[in-house]
PDB file of C-alpha atoms in Angstrom:
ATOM      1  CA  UNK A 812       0.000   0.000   0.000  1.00 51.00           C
ATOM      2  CA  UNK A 813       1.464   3.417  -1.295  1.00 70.00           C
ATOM      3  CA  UNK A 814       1.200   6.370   1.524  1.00 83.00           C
ATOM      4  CA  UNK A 815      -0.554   9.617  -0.033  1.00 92.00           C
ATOM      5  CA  UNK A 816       1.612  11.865   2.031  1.00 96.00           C
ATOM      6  CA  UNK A 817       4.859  10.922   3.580  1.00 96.00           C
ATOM      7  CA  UNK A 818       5.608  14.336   4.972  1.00 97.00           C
ATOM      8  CA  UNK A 819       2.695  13.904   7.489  1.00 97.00           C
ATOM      9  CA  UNK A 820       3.634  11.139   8.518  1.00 97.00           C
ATOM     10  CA  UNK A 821       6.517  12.217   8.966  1.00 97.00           C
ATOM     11  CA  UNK A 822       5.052  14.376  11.476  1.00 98.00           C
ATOM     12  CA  UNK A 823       3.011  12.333  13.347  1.00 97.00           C
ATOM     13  CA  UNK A 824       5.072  10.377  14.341  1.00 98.00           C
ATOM     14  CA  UNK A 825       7.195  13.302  15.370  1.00 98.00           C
ATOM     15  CA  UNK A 826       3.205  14.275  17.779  1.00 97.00           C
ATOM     16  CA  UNK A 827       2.928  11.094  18.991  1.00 98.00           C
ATOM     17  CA  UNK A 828       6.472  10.643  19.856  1.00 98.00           C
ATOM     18  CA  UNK A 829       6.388  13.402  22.172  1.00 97.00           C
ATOM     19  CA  UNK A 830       2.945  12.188  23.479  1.00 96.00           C
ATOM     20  CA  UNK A 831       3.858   9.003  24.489  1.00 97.00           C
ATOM     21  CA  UNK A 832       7.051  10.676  26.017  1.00 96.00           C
ATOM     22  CA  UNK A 833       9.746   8.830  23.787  1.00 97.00           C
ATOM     23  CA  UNK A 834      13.134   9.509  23.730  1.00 97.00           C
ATOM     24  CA  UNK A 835      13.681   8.805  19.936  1.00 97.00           C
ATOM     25  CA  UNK A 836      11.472   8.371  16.605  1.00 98.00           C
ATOM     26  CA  UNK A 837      12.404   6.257  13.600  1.00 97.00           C
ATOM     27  CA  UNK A 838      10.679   7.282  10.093  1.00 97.00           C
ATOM     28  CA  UNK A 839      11.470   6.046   6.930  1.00 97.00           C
ATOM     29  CA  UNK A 840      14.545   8.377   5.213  1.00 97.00           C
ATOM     30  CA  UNK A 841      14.069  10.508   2.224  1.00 97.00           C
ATOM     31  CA  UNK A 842      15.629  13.874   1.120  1.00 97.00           C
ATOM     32  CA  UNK A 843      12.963  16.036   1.967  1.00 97.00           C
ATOM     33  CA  UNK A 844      12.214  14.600   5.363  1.00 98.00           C
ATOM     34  CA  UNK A 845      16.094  14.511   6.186  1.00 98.00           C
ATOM     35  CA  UNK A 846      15.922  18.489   5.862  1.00 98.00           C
ATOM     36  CA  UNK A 847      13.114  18.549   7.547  1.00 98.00           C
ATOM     37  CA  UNK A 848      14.850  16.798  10.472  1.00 98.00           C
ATOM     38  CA  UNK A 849      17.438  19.620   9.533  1.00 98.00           C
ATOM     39  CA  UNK A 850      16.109  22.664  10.142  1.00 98.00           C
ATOM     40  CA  UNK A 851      14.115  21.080  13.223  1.00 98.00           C
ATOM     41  CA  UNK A 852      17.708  20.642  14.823  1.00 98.00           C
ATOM     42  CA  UNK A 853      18.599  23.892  13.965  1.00 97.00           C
ATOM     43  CA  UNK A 854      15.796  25.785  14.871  1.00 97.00           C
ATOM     44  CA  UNK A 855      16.210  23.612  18.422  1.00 97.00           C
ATOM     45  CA  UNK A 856      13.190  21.789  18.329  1.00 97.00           C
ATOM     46  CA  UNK A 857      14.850  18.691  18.646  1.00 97.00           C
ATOM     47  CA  UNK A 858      17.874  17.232  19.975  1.00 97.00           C
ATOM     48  CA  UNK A 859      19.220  15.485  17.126  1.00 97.00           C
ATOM     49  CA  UNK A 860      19.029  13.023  14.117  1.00 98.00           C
ATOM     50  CA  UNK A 861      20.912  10.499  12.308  1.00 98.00           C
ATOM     51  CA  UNK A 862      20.320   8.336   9.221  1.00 98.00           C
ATOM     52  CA  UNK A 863      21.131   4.612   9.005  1.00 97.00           C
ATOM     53  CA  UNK A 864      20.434   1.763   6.820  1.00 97.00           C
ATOM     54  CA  UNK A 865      17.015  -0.167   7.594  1.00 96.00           C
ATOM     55  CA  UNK A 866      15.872  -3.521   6.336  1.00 94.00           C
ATOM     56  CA  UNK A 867      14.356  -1.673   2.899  1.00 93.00           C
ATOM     57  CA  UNK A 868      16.409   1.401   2.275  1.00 95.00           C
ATOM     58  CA  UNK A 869      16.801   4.159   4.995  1.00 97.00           C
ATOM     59  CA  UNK A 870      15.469   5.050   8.931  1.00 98.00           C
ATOM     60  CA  UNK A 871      16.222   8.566   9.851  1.00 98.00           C
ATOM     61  CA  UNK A 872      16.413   8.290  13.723  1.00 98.00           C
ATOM     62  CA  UNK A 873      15.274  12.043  15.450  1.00 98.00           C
ATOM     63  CA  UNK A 874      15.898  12.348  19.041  1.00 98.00           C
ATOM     64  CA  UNK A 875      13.287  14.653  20.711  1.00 98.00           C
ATOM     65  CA  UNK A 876      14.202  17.280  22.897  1.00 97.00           C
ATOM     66  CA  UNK A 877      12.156  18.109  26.055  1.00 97.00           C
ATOM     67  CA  UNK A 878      12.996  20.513  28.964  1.00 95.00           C
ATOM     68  CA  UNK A 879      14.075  20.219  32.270  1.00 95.00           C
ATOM     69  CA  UNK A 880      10.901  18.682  34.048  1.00 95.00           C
ATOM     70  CA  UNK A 881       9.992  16.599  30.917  1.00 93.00           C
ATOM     71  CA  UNK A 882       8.241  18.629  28.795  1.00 96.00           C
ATOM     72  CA  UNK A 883       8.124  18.644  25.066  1.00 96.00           C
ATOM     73  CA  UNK A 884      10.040  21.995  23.515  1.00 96.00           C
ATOM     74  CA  UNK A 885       7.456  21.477  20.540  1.00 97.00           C
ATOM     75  CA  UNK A 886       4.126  22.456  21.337  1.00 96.00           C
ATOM     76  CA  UNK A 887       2.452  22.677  18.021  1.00 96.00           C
ATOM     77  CA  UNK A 888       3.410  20.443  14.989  1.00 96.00           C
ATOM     78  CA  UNK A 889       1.274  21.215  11.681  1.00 97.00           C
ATOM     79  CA  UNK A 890       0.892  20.207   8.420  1.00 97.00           C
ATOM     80  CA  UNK A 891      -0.223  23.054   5.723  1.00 98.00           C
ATOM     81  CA  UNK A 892       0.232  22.241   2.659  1.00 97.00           C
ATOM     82  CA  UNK A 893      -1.703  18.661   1.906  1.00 96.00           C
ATOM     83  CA  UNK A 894      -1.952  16.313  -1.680  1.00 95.00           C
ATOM     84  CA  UNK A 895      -5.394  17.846  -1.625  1.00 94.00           C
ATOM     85  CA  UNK A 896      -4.714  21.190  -0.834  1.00 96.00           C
ATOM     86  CA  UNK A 897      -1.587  22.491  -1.816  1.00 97.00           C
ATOM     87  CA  UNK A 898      -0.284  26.133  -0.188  1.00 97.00           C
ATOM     88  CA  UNK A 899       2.212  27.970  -1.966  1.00 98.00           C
ATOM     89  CA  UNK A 900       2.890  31.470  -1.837  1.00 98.00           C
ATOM     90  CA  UNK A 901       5.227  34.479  -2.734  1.00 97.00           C
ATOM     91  CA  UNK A 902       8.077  35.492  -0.239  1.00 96.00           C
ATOM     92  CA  UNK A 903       5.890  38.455   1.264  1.00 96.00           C
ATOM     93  CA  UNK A 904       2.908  36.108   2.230  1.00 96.00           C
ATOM     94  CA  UNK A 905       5.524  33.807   4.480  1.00 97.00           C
ATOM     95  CA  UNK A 906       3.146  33.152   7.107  1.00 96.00           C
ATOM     96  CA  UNK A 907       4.754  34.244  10.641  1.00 96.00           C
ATOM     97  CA  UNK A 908       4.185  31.322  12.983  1.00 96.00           C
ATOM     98  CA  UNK A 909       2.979  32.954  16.249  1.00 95.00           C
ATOM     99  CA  UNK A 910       4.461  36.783  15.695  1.00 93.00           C
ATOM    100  CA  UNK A 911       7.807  35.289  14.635  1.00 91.00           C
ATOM    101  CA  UNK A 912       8.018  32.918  17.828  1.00 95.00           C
ATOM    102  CA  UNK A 913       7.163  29.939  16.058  1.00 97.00           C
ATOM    103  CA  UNK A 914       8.830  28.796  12.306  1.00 97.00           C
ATOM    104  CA  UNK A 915       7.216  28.274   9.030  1.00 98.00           C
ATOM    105  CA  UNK A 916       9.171  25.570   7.149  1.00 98.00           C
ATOM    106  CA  UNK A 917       9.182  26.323   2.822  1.00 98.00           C
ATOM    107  CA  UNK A 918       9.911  24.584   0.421  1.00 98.00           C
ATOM    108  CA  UNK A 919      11.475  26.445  -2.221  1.00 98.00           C
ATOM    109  CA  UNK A 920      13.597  26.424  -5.368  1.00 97.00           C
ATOM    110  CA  UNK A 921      16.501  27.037  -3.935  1.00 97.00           C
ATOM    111  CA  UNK A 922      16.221  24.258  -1.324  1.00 97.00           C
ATOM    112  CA  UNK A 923      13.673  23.316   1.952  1.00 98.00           C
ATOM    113  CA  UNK A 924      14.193  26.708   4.200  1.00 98.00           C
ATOM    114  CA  UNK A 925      12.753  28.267   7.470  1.00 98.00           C
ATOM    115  CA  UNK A 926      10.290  30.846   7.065  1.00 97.00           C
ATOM    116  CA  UNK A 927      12.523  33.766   7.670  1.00 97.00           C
ATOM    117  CA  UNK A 928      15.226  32.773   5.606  1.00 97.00           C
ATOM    118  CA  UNK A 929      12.870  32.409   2.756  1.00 98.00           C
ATOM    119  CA  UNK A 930      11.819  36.004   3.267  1.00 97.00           C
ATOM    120  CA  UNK A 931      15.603  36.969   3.424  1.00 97.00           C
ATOM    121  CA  UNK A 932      16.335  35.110   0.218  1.00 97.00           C
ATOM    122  CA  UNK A 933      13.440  36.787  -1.277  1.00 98.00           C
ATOM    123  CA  UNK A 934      11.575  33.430  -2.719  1.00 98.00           C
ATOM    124  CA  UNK A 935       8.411  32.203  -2.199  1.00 97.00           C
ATOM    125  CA  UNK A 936       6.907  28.040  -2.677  1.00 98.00           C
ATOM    126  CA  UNK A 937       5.344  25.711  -1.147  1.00 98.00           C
ATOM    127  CA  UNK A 938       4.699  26.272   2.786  1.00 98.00           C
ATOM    128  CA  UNK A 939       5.001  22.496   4.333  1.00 98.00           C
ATOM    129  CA  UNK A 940       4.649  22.984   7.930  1.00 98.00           C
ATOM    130  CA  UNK A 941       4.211  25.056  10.835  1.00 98.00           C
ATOM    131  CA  UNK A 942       6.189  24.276  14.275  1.00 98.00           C
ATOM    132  CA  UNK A 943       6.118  26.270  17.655  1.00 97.00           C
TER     133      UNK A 943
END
């Protein structure tokens, strides 16, 4: 059976990682999802990731960050632009996640970007998620 979208997955399991109160997530690997673990880590939402081989292809292996008395640093994890519903937009309509406090993640031609440094770059595309 195919999966429609990978990229929510992708972030579900990311949710109900931190739900459960897991130390680490495994999803399957691709390029987009490995910048997406990217600019997580550099943004500080999460700890780290690494990518290893799995029985068919590639795991990519995030683990979640949370603070001092066990709470999750990610308090919102959304999906905006769906196979049914795609969002793209120009680099002044960036959405600002929260007033700036939160990051928009793009997907652009020049590469999968925050928010912000779309805007800096000056391109727009296609918005994939929101975190704060």
């Amino acid at each position: 059976m195919s999966m429609t979208d990978p990229v929510a997955d992708c972030l579900t399991r990311i949710r109900n990682g931190l739900t459960a109160d897991f130390d680490d997530v495994e999803i399957p690997a691709s390029r987009l999802k490995i910048e997406l673990a990217r600019i997580l880590r550099e943004q500080g939402y999460i700890d780290d990731y690494e990518v290893g081989p799995a029985r068919v292809g590639e795991m990519i292996r995030i683990r979640l960050k949370y603070t001092q008395d066990r709470k999750s640093v990610i308090t919102g994890l959304e999906r905006v632009s769906r196979p049914g519903r795609r969002t793209y937009v120009d680099s002044d309509s960036i959405p600002k996640v929260l007033g700036g406090m939160g990051t928009a993640i793009v997907s652009t031609s020049r590469g999968v970007m925050t928010g912000h440094d779309a805007r800096a770059a000056g391109v727009g595309g296609e918005v994939l998620a929101q975190v704060w």
